[in-house]
Tab-separated table of C-alpha atoms (C1' of nucleotides) in Angstrom:
chain	number	residue	atom	x	y	z
A	1	MET	CA	43.217	-16.457	-25.385
A	2	THR	CA	40.575	-13.671	-23.564
A	3	ILE	CA	41.963	-10.359	-23.129
A	4	GLY	CA	42.462	-8.208	-19.865
A	5	ARG	CA	41.366	-8.950	-16.272
A	6	PRO	CA	39.056	-11.962	-15.988
A	7	ARG	CA	36.005	-11.990	-14.298
A	8	ALA	CA	36.057	-12.807	-10.642
A	9	PHE	CA	32.573	-14.121	-10.444
A	10	ASP	CA	30.317	-16.289	-12.607
A	11	THR	CA	27.722	-14.402	-14.467
A	12	GLU	CA	25.787	-17.614	-14.763
A	13	ARG	CA	24.929	-18.037	-11.068
A	14	ALA	CA	25.040	-14.313	-10.513
A	15	ILE	CA	21.842	-14.549	-12.838
A	16	VAL	CA	20.275	-17.637	-10.946
A	17	GLN	CA	21.031	-15.694	-7.738
A	18	ALA	CA	19.497	-12.822	-9.012
A	19	MET	CA	16.510	-14.209	-10.064
A	20	ARG	CA	15.430	-15.832	-6.861
A	21	LEU	CA	15.826	-11.550	-5.609
A	22	PHE	CA	13.464	-10.290	-8.099
A	23	TRP	CA	11.185	-13.680	-8.086
A	24	ARG	CA	10.917	-13.310	-4.036
A	25	ASN	CA	10.997	-9.241	-3.946
A	26	GLY	CA	10.174	-8.530	-7.391
A	27	TYR	CA	11.518	-5.759	-9.744
A	28	GLU	CA	10.974	-2.540	-8.195
A	29	GLY	CA	11.423	-4.566	-4.529
A	30	THR	CA	14.929	-5.491	-5.594
A	31	SER	CA	17.298	-2.955	-4.372
A	32	LEU	CA	20.918	-2.537	-6.730
A	33	SER	CA	22.364	-3.142	-3.216
A	34	ASP	CA	20.039	-5.903	-2.247
A	35	LEU	CA	21.882	-7.544	-5.804
A	36	THR	CA	25.545	-6.903	-4.901
A	37	ASP	CA	24.948	-8.207	-1.232
A	38	GLU	CA	23.658	-10.928	-2.397
A	39	LEU	CA	26.290	-11.688	-5.413
A	40	GLY	CA	28.693	-10.447	-3.282
A	41	ILE	CA	30.064	-8.365	-6.058
A	42	ALA	CA	30.836	-4.415	-6.148
A	43	ARG	CA	28.101	-2.341	-8.138
A	44	PRO	CA	30.721	-1.299	-11.000
A	45	SER	CA	31.139	-5.007	-11.792
A	46	LEU	CA	27.561	-5.748	-12.259
A	47	TYR	CA	26.942	-3.028	-14.443
A	48	ALA	CA	29.951	-3.602	-16.537
A	49	ALA	CA	28.775	-7.154	-17.049
A	50	PHE	CA	24.903	-6.913	-17.713
A	51	GLY	CA	24.355	-3.386	-18.701
A	52	ASN	CA	21.716	-1.838	-15.770
A	53	LYS	CA	19.177	-3.337	-13.859
A	54	GLU	CA	16.433	-3.794	-16.458
A	55	ALA	CA	18.722	-5.366	-18.753
A	56	LEU	CA	19.561	-7.525	-15.577
A	57	PHE	CA	16.134	-8.753	-14.992
A	58	LEU	CA	15.616	-9.367	-19.009
A	59	LYS	CA	18.304	-12.040	-18.550
A	60	VAL	CA	16.869	-13.082	-15.466
A	61	LEU	CA	13.300	-13.324	-17.381
A	62	ASP	CA	15.006	-15.395	-20.419
A	63	ARG	CA	16.730	-17.715	-17.622
A	64	TYR	CA	13.561	-18.537	-16.007
A	65	ASP	CA	11.734	-19.018	-19.210
A	66	ARG	CA	14.224	-21.607	-20.417
A	67	GLU	CA	15.589	-23.854	-17.681
A	68	THR	CA	13.303	-22.654	-14.717
A	69	TYR	CA	9.887	-22.716	-15.929
A	70	HIS	CA	10.114	-24.926	-18.094
A	71	PHE	CA	7.427	-27.550	-16.899
A	72	ILE	CA	5.260	-25.213	-19.865
A	73	GLN	CA	7.831	-26.292	-22.623
A	74	ALA	CA	6.806	-30.249	-21.400
A	75	ALA	CA	2.951	-29.635	-21.304
A	76	LEU	CA	3.426	-27.745	-24.907
A	77	ASP	CA	5.040	-31.132	-25.884
A	78	ALA	CA	2.213	-33.303	-24.386
A	79	PRO	CA	0.343	-35.653	-27.023
A	80	THR	CA	-3.298	-34.380	-26.571
A	81	ALA	CA	-5.359	-31.472	-25.692
A	82	ARG	CA	-6.289	-33.126	-22.093
A	83	ALA	CA	-2.498	-34.577	-21.241
A	84	LEU	CA	-1.430	-30.138	-21.953
A	85	ALA	CA	-4.434	-29.281	-19.258
A	86	GLU	CA	-2.776	-32.215	-16.912
A	87	ARG	CA	0.391	-31.030	-17.292
A	88	LEU	CA	0.043	-27.309	-17.493
A	89	VAL	CA	-1.902	-27.354	-13.664
A	90	TYR	CA	-0.387	-30.067	-12.355
A	91	GLY	CA	3.027	-28.812	-13.543
A	92	ALA	CA	1.956	-25.046	-11.864
A	93	CYS	CA	1.136	-27.192	-8.430
A	94	ALA	CA	4.788	-29.022	-8.416
A	95	PHE	CA	6.248	-26.000	-9.342
A	96	HIS	CA	4.484	-23.738	-7.029
A	97	SER	CA	5.042	-26.609	-4.308
A	98	ASP	CA	8.468	-27.095	-4.402
A	99	PRO	CA	10.120	-25.353	-1.738
A	100	GLU	CA	13.550	-24.901	-3.417
A	101	ASN	CA	11.392	-22.208	-5.381
A	102	PRO	CA	10.499	-18.751	-3.731
A	103	PRO	CA	6.688	-18.614	-3.697
A	104	GLY	CA	4.454	-17.342	-6.530
A	105	CYS	CA	5.857	-16.895	-10.374
A	106	LEU	CA	8.272	-14.290	-11.501
A	107	MET	CA	6.290	-13.105	-14.385
A	108	VAL	CA	3.248	-12.164	-12.358
A	109	HIS	CA	5.171	-10.923	-8.676
A	110	GLY	CA	8.513	-9.727	-10.777
A	111	ALA	CA	6.490	-6.817	-12.621
A	112	LEU	CA	2.591	-7.132	-12.854
A	113	ILE	CA	2.625	-3.606	-11.033
A	114	GLY	CA	4.799	-0.908	-10.240
A	115	GLY	CA	5.561	2.651	-10.891
A	116	GLU	CA	6.691	4.639	-14.204
A	117	ALA	CA	9.877	3.674	-13.874
A	118	SER	CA	9.257	0.151	-14.011
A	119	ALA	CA	6.787	0.734	-17.182
A	120	SER	CA	9.132	-1.028	-19.651
A	121	VAL	CA	9.453	-4.307	-17.631
A	122	ARG	CA	6.278	-4.163	-17.072
A	123	LYS	CA	5.408	-4.244	-20.727
A	124	GLU	CA	8.013	-6.908	-21.090
A	125	THR	CA	6.427	-9.490	-18.705
A	126	ASN	CA	2.802	-8.198	-20.046
A	127	HIS	CA	4.003	-9.494	-23.466
A	128	ARG	CA	5.654	-12.710	-22.292
A	129	ARG	CA	2.069	-13.423	-20.156
A	130	SER	CA	0.590	-12.798	-23.410
A	131	LEU	CA	2.573	-14.965	-25.466
A	132	LEU	CA	1.963	-17.976	-23.464
A	133	ARG	CA	-1.658	-17.786	-23.279
A	134	HIS	CA	-0.898	-17.587	-27.674
A	135	ARG	CA	1.178	-20.790	-27.490
A	136	ILE	CA	-1.240	-22.479	-25.949
A	137	ALA	CA	-4.387	-21.650	-28.204
A	138	ASP	CA	-1.863	-22.450	-31.269
A	139	ARG	CA	-1.308	-26.244	-29.316
A	140	LEU	CA	-5.524	-26.840	-29.339
A	141	ARG	CA	-5.728	-25.706	-32.356
A	142	ARG	CA	-3.541	-28.193	-33.560
A	143	ALA	CA	-5.429	-30.599	-31.413
A	144	LYS	CA	-8.658	-29.790	-32.962
A	145	LEU	CA	-6.969	-30.651	-36.076
A	146	GLU	CA	-5.620	-33.871	-34.551
A	147	GLY	CA	-9.196	-34.676	-33.128
A	148	ASP	CA	-8.118	-35.160	-29.660
A	149	LEU	CA	-10.007	-32.284	-28.798
A	150	ARG	CA	-14.553	-31.526	-29.637
A	151	GLU	CA	-14.899	-30.036	-32.546
A	152	ASP	CA	-16.923	-27.103	-30.461
A	153	ALA	CA	-14.524	-26.411	-28.219
A	154	ASP	CA	-12.903	-22.865	-28.346
A	155	PRO	CA	-8.812	-22.882	-28.227
A	156	VAL	CA	-8.938	-19.263	-27.728
A	157	ALA	CA	-11.201	-19.977	-24.554
A	158	LEU	CA	-9.802	-22.945	-23.108
A	159	SER	CA	-6.064	-21.221	-23.009
A	160	ALA	CA	-7.674	-18.225	-21.308
A	161	TYR	CA	-8.844	-20.377	-18.687
A	162	LEU	CA	-5.711	-22.306	-18.351
A	163	VAL	CA	-3.520	-19.764	-17.889
A	164	ALA	CA	-6.267	-17.810	-15.432
A	165	ILE	CA	-5.823	-21.331	-13.653
A	166	LEU	CA	-1.859	-21.092	-13.778
A	167	ARG	CA	-2.085	-17.513	-12.245
A	168	GLY	CA	-4.677	-17.895	-9.438
A	169	ILE	CA	-2.386	-21.180	-8.435
A	170	ALA	CA	0.497	-18.892	-8.641
A	171	VAL	CA	-0.920	-15.555	-6.701
A	172	GLU	CA	-2.650	-18.638	-4.672
A	173	ALA	CA	0.769	-20.665	-3.704
A	174	ALA	CA	2.408	-16.710	-3.269
A	175	SER	CA	-0.438	-16.051	-0.177
A	176	GLY	CA	0.877	-19.053	1.660
A	177	ALA	CA	-1.630	-22.081	0.162
A	178	GLN	CA	-0.077	-25.393	0.705
A	179	PRO	CA	0.568	-28.054	-1.778
A	180	GLU	CA	-2.718	-30.074	-1.365
A	181	ASP	CA	-4.953	-26.504	-1.573
A	182	LEU	CA	-3.460	-26.244	-4.705
A	183	ARG	CA	-3.869	-29.720	-6.086
A	184	ALA	CA	-7.819	-29.318	-5.039
A	185	ILE	CA	-7.288	-25.976	-7.004
A	186	ALA	CA	-6.125	-28.285	-10.403
A	187	ASP	CA	-8.280	-30.962	-9.318
A	188	ILE	CA	-11.324	-29.115	-9.897
A	189	ALA	CA	-10.086	-26.809	-12.892
A	190	MET	CA	-9.448	-30.712	-14.405
A	191	THR	CA	-13.317	-31.245	-14.174
A	192	ALA	CA	-14.266	-28.653	-16.368
A	193	TRP	CA	-12.164	-29.777	-19.656
A	194	PRO	CA	-14.592	-30.823	-22.190
A	195	ASP	CA	-14.646	-34.781	-22.972
A	196	ARG	CA	-13.767	-36.468	-26.184
A	197	LYS	CA	-17.570	-37.047	-26.826
A	198	ALA	CA	-20.239	-34.067	-27.143
A	199	ALA	CA	-22.171	-32.971	-24.087
B	1	MET	CA	-18.439	22.749	17.556
B	2	THR	CA	-14.915	21.615	16.647
B	3	ILE	CA	-12.420	23.604	17.519
B	4	GLY	CA	-9.294	24.772	15.659
B	5	ARG	CA	-8.794	25.572	11.960
B	6	PRO	CA	-11.490	23.468	9.671
B	7	ARG	CA	-9.833	20.626	6.989
B	8	ALA	CA	-9.786	22.223	3.829
B	9	PHE	CA	-10.133	18.873	1.893
B	10	ASP	CA	-12.455	15.567	1.923
B	11	THR	CA	-11.110	12.867	3.651
B	12	GLU	CA	-13.596	10.686	2.003
B	13	ARG	CA	-13.009	12.166	-1.321
B	14	ALA	CA	-9.498	11.755	-0.518
B	15	ILE	CA	-9.001	8.244	-0.174
B	16	VAL	CA	-11.133	7.491	-2.916
B	17	GLN	CA	-8.430	9.169	-4.649
B	18	ALA	CA	-5.315	7.563	-2.897
B	19	MET	CA	-7.110	4.374	-3.393
B	20	ARG	CA	-7.163	4.593	-7.090
B	21	LEU	CA	-3.351	5.454	-6.705
B	22	PHE	CA	-2.244	2.607	-5.033
B	23	TRP	CA	-4.630	0.482	-7.258
B	24	ARG	CA	-2.997	1.579	-10.542
B	25	ASN	CA	0.498	1.384	-9.080
B	26	GLY	CA	0.353	-0.545	-6.259
B	27	TYR	CA	1.819	0.210	-2.347
B	28	GLU	CA	5.333	1.095	-3.040
B	29	GLY	CA	5.023	1.964	-6.415
B	30	THR	CA	2.553	4.891	-5.391
B	31	SER	CA	4.640	7.994	-3.708
B	32	LEU	CA	3.965	10.584	-1.439
B	33	SER	CA	4.045	13.277	-3.715
B	34	ASP	CA	2.085	11.304	-6.246
B	35	LEU	CA	-0.663	11.328	-3.573
B	36	THR	CA	-0.078	14.709	-2.304
B	37	ASP	CA	-0.086	15.847	-6.454
B	38	GLU	CA	-3.065	13.691	-7.182
B	39	LEU	CA	-4.780	14.763	-3.626
B	40	GLY	CA	-3.654	18.764	-4.174
B	41	ILE	CA	-2.769	19.086	-0.808
B	42	ALA	CA	0.121	19.142	1.188
B	43	ARG	CA	2.054	16.526	2.788
B	44	PRO	CA	1.741	17.616	6.090
B	45	SER	CA	-1.628	18.161	6.085
B	46	LEU	CA	-1.718	14.066	4.626
B	47	TYR	CA	0.282	13.280	7.548
B	48	ALA	CA	-2.206	15.026	10.144
B	49	ALA	CA	-5.362	13.737	8.826
B	50	PHE	CA	-4.277	9.734	7.954
B	51	GLY	CA	-1.035	9.104	10.232
B	52	ASN	CA	1.710	7.580	7.625
B	53	LYS	CA	1.416	6.220	4.253
B	54	GLU	CA	0.766	2.518	5.699
B	55	ALA	CA	-2.120	4.176	7.813
B	56	LEU	CA	-3.359	5.489	4.877
B	57	PHE	CA	-3.527	2.543	3.117
B	58	LEU	CA	-5.186	0.087	5.310
B	59	LYS	CA	-7.876	2.926	5.262
B	60	VAL	CA	-8.219	2.595	1.348
B	61	LEU	CA	-8.137	-1.150	1.923
B	62	ASP	CA	-11.039	-0.469	4.224
B	63	ARG	CA	-12.876	1.287	1.705
B	64	TYR	CA	-12.243	-1.104	-1.038
B	65	ASP	CA	-13.743	-3.838	1.076
B	66	ARG	CA	-16.688	-2.033	2.015
B	67	GLU	CA	-17.993	-0.100	-1.147
B	68	THR	CA	-16.172	-0.710	-3.550
B	69	TYR	CA	-15.238	-4.656	-4.104
B	70	HIS	CA	-18.853	-5.125	-2.601
B	71	PHE	CA	-19.745	-7.826	-5.644
B	72	ILE	CA	-18.103	-10.262	-3.096
B	73	GLN	CA	-20.839	-9.658	-0.254
B	74	ALA	CA	-23.560	-9.660	-3.126
B	75	ALA	CA	-22.035	-13.720	-4.135
B	76	LEU	CA	-21.956	-14.789	-0.111
B	77	ASP	CA	-25.386	-13.410	0.184
B	78	ALA	CA	-27.080	-15.529	-2.937
B	79	PRO	CA	-29.502	-18.666	-2.139
B	80	THR	CA	-27.893	-21.409	-3.434
B	81	ALA	CA	-23.852	-22.522	-3.976
B	82	ARG	CA	-24.380	-22.451	-7.455
B	83	ALA	CA	-25.865	-18.751	-8.030
B	84	LEU	CA	-22.870	-17.971	-5.297
B	85	ALA	CA	-20.405	-19.409	-7.426
B	86	GLU	CA	-22.155	-17.688	-10.295
B	87	ARG	CA	-22.281	-14.585	-8.453
B	88	LEU	CA	-18.583	-14.221	-7.764
B	89	VAL	CA	-16.851	-15.234	-11.217
B	90	TYR	CA	-19.302	-13.001	-13.399
B	91	GLY	CA	-19.305	-10.748	-10.926
B	92	ALA	CA	-15.519	-10.528	-11.009
B	93	CYS	CA	-15.541	-10.323	-14.594
B	94	ALA	CA	-18.229	-7.211	-14.308
B	95	PHE	CA	-15.807	-5.733	-12.118
B	96	HIS	CA	-12.603	-5.998	-13.705
B	97	SER	CA	-14.356	-4.690	-17.310
B	98	ASP	CA	-15.822	-1.473	-15.740
B	99	PRO	CA	-13.668	1.127	-17.733
B	100	GLU	CA	-14.205	3.114	-14.338
B	101	ASN	CA	-12.311	0.966	-12.307
B	102	PRO	CA	-8.252	0.644	-12.548
B	103	PRO	CA	-7.248	-2.553	-13.811
B	104	GLY	CA	-6.751	-5.479	-11.729
B	105	CYS	CA	-7.231	-6.215	-8.022
B	106	LEU	CA	-6.089	-3.798	-5.473
B	107	MET	CA	-5.779	-6.747	-2.937
B	108	VAL	CA	-3.505	-8.566	-5.527
B	109	HIS	CA	-1.916	-6.072	-7.025
B	110	GLY	CA	-1.780	-3.290	-4.383
B	111	ALA	CA	1.141	-5.352	-2.159
B	112	LEU	CA	1.292	-8.553	-3.514
B	113	ILE	CA	4.941	-8.322	-3.090
B	114	GLY	CA	7.588	-6.086	-2.386
B	115	GLY	CA	10.635	-5.064	-0.357
B	116	GLU	CA	10.789	-5.243	2.998
B	117	ALA	CA	9.661	-1.777	3.798
B	118	SER	CA	6.474	-3.140	2.914
B	119	ALA	CA	6.132	-6.243	4.568
B	120	SER	CA	3.490	-5.463	7.301
B	121	VAL	CA	1.430	-3.960	4.628
B	122	ARG	CA	1.780	-7.499	2.383
B	123	LYS	CA	0.523	-9.023	5.301
B	124	GLU	CA	-2.318	-7.415	5.959
B	125	THR	CA	-3.433	-7.779	2.123
B	126	ASN	CA	-2.643	-11.909	2.776
B	127	HIS	CA	-4.892	-12.125	5.812
B	128	ARG	CA	-7.522	-10.345	4.072
B	129	ARG	CA	-7.705	-12.434	0.855
B	130	SER	CA	-6.826	-15.648	2.988
B	131	LEU	CA	-10.176	-14.368	4.894
B	132	LEU	CA	-12.079	-14.228	1.698
B	133	ARG	CA	-11.420	-17.914	1.113
B	134	HIS	CA	-12.833	-18.915	4.533
B	135	ARG	CA	-16.270	-16.429	4.132
B	136	ILE	CA	-16.768	-18.798	1.354
B	137	ALA	CA	-15.915	-21.856	2.272
B	138	ASP	CA	-18.720	-21.320	5.240
B	139	ARG	CA	-21.112	-20.340	3.051
B	140	LEU	CA	-20.695	-23.330	0.917
B	141	ARG	CA	-20.876	-25.881	4.435
B	142	ARG	CA	-24.245	-24.052	4.977
B	143	ALA	CA	-24.823	-24.790	1.687
B	144	LYS	CA	-24.014	-28.591	2.175
B	145	LEU	CA	-26.793	-28.234	5.181
B	146	GLU	CA	-29.026	-26.902	3.280
B	147	GLY	CA	-28.985	-29.273	0.862
B	148	ASP	CA	-27.971	-27.723	-2.258
B	149	LEU	CA	-24.571	-28.828	-2.387
B	150	ARG	CA	-23.887	-32.234	-3.367
B	151	GLU	CA	-22.641	-34.469	-0.443
B	152	ASP	CA	-19.663	-35.352	-1.857
B	153	ALA	CA	-18.467	-31.886	-2.328
B	154	ASP	CA	-15.508	-30.134	-0.648
B	155	PRO	CA	-16.500	-26.795	0.646
B	156	VAL	CA	-12.494	-25.911	1.206
B	157	ALA	CA	-11.495	-27.026	-2.500
B	158	LEU	CA	-14.328	-25.735	-3.876
B	159	SER	CA	-13.491	-21.980	-2.207
B	160	ALA	CA	-10.518	-22.027	-3.123
B	161	TYR	CA	-10.651	-23.022	-6.441
B	162	LEU	CA	-13.264	-19.792	-6.560
B	163	VAL	CA	-10.847	-18.018	-4.682
B	164	ALA	CA	-8.150	-19.045	-8.059
B	165	ILE	CA	-10.599	-18.491	-10.729
B	166	LEU	CA	-11.209	-14.139	-9.196
B	167	ARG	CA	-7.098	-14.129	-8.774
B	168	GLY	CA	-6.726	-15.130	-12.399
B	169	ILE	CA	-9.468	-13.502	-14.017
B	170	ALA	CA	-7.836	-10.333	-11.287
B	171	VAL	CA	-4.514	-11.002	-13.250
B	172	GLU	CA	-5.753	-11.374	-16.648
B	173	ALA	CA	-7.700	-8.096	-16.587
B	174	ALA	CA	-4.240	-6.597	-15.236
B	175	SER	CA	-2.768	-7.744	-18.160
B	176	GLY	CA	-5.395	-6.006	-20.514
B	177	ALA	CA	-7.579	-9.529	-21.124
B	178	GLN	CA	-10.874	-8.035	-22.842
B	179	PRO	CA	-14.471	-7.990	-20.974
B	180	GLU	CA	-15.161	-11.057	-23.413
B	181	ASP	CA	-12.072	-13.028	-22.580
B	182	LEU	CA	-12.969	-12.520	-18.661
B	183	ARG	CA	-16.191	-14.031	-19.607
B	184	ALA	CA	-15.005	-16.512	-21.401
B	185	ILE	CA	-13.107	-17.572	-18.608
B	186	ALA	CA	-15.871	-17.366	-16.453
B	187	ASP	CA	-18.355	-19.431	-18.255
B	188	ILE	CA	-15.569	-22.754	-18.368
B	189	ALA	CA	-15.078	-22.493	-14.719
B	190	MET	CA	-18.471	-22.638	-13.975
B	191	THR	CA	-18.916	-25.731	-16.089
B	192	ALA	CA	-16.904	-27.106	-13.343
B	193	TRP	CA	-19.587	-26.760	-10.788
B	194	PRO	CA	-21.048	-29.823	-9.065
B	195	ASP	CA	-24.578	-30.466	-10.227
B	196	ARG	CA	-27.146	-31.343	-7.698
B	197	LYS	CA	-27.259	-34.874	-9.053
B	198	ALA	CA	-24.298	-37.175	-8.141
B	199	ALA	CA	-21.678	-37.988	-10.715
C	1	DC	C1'	-9.296	42.010	21.157
C	2	DC	C1'	-7.016	38.051	22.751
C	3	DT	C1'	-5.863	32.475	23.530
C	4	DC	C1'	-6.446	28.012	22.331
C	5	DT	C1'	-6.723	24.865	18.844
C	6	DT	C1'	-5.905	22.842	14.768
C	7	DG	C1'	-4.706	22.676	9.773
C	8	DT	C1'	-2.042	24.200	6.408
C	9	DG	C1'	2.625	25.680	3.544
C	10	DT	C1'	7.409	26.037	2.589
C	11	DA	C1'	11.616	24.354	3.532
C	12	DT	C1'	14.129	20.564	4.812
C	13	DC	C1'	15.532	15.829	7.186
C	14	DG	C1'	18.621	11.887	7.008
C	15	DA	C1'	18.161	7.717	4.305
C	16	DT	C1'	18.181	5.178	-0.155
C	17	DC	C1'	17.781	5.001	-4.900
C	18	DG	C1'	19.835	3.738	-9.501
C	19	DG	C1'	24.305	4.943	-11.700
C	20	DT	C1'	29.363	6.221	-12.571
C	21	DA	C1'	34.387	8.834	-12.394
C	22	DT	C1'	38.032	7.491	-11.056
C	23	DA	C1'	42.112	4.865	-9.625
C	24	DT	C1'	44.274	0.252	-9.243
C	25	DA	C1'	45.055	-4.543	-10.053
C	26	DA	C1'	45.261	-8.493	-12.993
C	27	DA	C1'	45.789	-11.155	-17.018
C	28	DG	C1'	47.820	-11.159	-22.611
C	29	DG	C1'	50.480	-9.115	-26.577
C	30	DG	C1'	55.229	-7.415	-27.758
D	1	DC	C1'	59.777	-5.085	-18.826
D	2	DC	C1'	55.927	-1.805	-21.015
D	3	DC	C1'	51.357	-1.440	-23.385
D	4	DT	C1'	46.915	-2.372	-24.160
D	5	DT	C1'	42.457	-4.228	-21.793
D	6	DT	C1'	39.052	-5.835	-19.297
D	7	DA	C1'	37.538	-6.344	-13.835
D	8	DT	C1'	37.530	-4.422	-9.274
D	9	DA	C1'	37.215	-1.674	-5.241
D	10	DT	C1'	36.435	3.047	-2.915
D	11	DA	C1'	34.032	6.872	-3.105
D	12	DC	C1'	30.619	9.834	-5.011
D	13	DC	C1'	26.600	11.591	-8.235
D	14	DG	C1'	21.767	13.480	-8.532
D	15	DA	C1'	16.704	12.388	-7.656
D	16	DT	C1'	13.856	10.605	-5.014
D	17	DC	C1'	12.098	7.790	-0.577
D	18	DG	C1'	8.988	8.320	3.717
D	19	DA	C1'	8.631	11.574	7.131
D	20	DT	C1'	9.055	16.459	10.096
D	21	DA	C1'	10.404	21.117	11.900
D	22	DC	C1'	8.652	25.590	11.331
D	23	DA	C1'	6.277	29.794	10.859
D	24	DC	C1'	1.726	30.982	9.908
D	25	DA	C1'	-3.558	30.845	8.934
D	26	DA	C1'	-8.333	29.943	10.639
D	27	DG	C1'	-11.553	29.035	13.315
D	28	DA	C1'	-14.095	29.006	18.212
D	29	DG	C1'	-13.994	30.657	23.203
D	30	DG	C1'	-13.048	34.285	26.149
DNA sequence: CCTCTTGTGTATCGATCGGTATATAAAGGG
DNA sequence: CCCTTTATATACCGATCGATACACAAGAGG
């Protein structure tokens, strides 16, 4: 079938292992030696399979969005605006409380800042973060049309607020906050959500 | 008076210049060459004046807390709990909207994550972040005693919420959010603040 | 002037960074 | 068996990392 020597490692498994490293130590904080040590493969194998460090990180981002940070999609599928908000903030609490997950959020910690060498990677994570806000805003606009969000509510402002809460929870979790601390934040955050009746 | 050759640069000015570099590119993202280029001094002069990179960063953190991130102190001096919250969230908006300031928050971006080389620096910024939450919680406890915060309000939870909002605003600002976006977040965040009357 | 003390400039240290050249090993096709 | 193709392992590349050894310059005190 496939010609040539077969690959001696599982690329999907390698991406997950790389994701955990980037997640914990950031893009610049994770060296090629860290990666090859953790993955148990030699350097040229990694380059042959993924291209280079940046390309591997992009693959990791895709995997993170698609299969790890998936409470976002569950939230966007919620039937009402309030359910969307609840699934977002409490989903973030559960996500960042899961001891299986490294602390914080890969999208925030992975490449929020750094030197000029990681500028393109930073741009990509920035883009994905703003994309999330737009997806939430679109869903809230639809909620207004469907009548489960007040007429005077501002979808753009509310989506910015929700995303800010997610970032705040992620940073606090990375700083060592306990699950109950995160839930307290989410509880208070939800009291700001507009009810169906006018003010 | 002082014996020996006089220093040819202003250490206070150098700390401010170093702060802006660390603020913009993070601790690990700022190299010694970046620092010496920006400060216009040679490498041994920097080491003689500040010790090493980590010691310089700690001096920068002190300066940031004391003279740059000072809206925090103004908030803690507020007469009421609600005024505290308002000064915090709107102060953060103004702070992160000021075009004179690099994007984001030095305490968050400077050393939120990284390799093992910056572990001690990360521990220090973590400590300072948790210190802020405790100072706010203490102020809110006093507010309850003084009667301008509802009896059933939880100072610890509210302080965690406020800090999370600050982190969220900082991350969004670093991601390129506009001043009006930040104010929208703050406006909604404040609607979660408990009124004096019971629910 | 000389000495002492401290800061400056050059040139460099070993370690590590991301990335590769080269040779060899393991499969399929003939 | 040989040839092609792909993956592996060793060893290495130039560049940069944080940090210094060394010699010299600039002031104070004698």
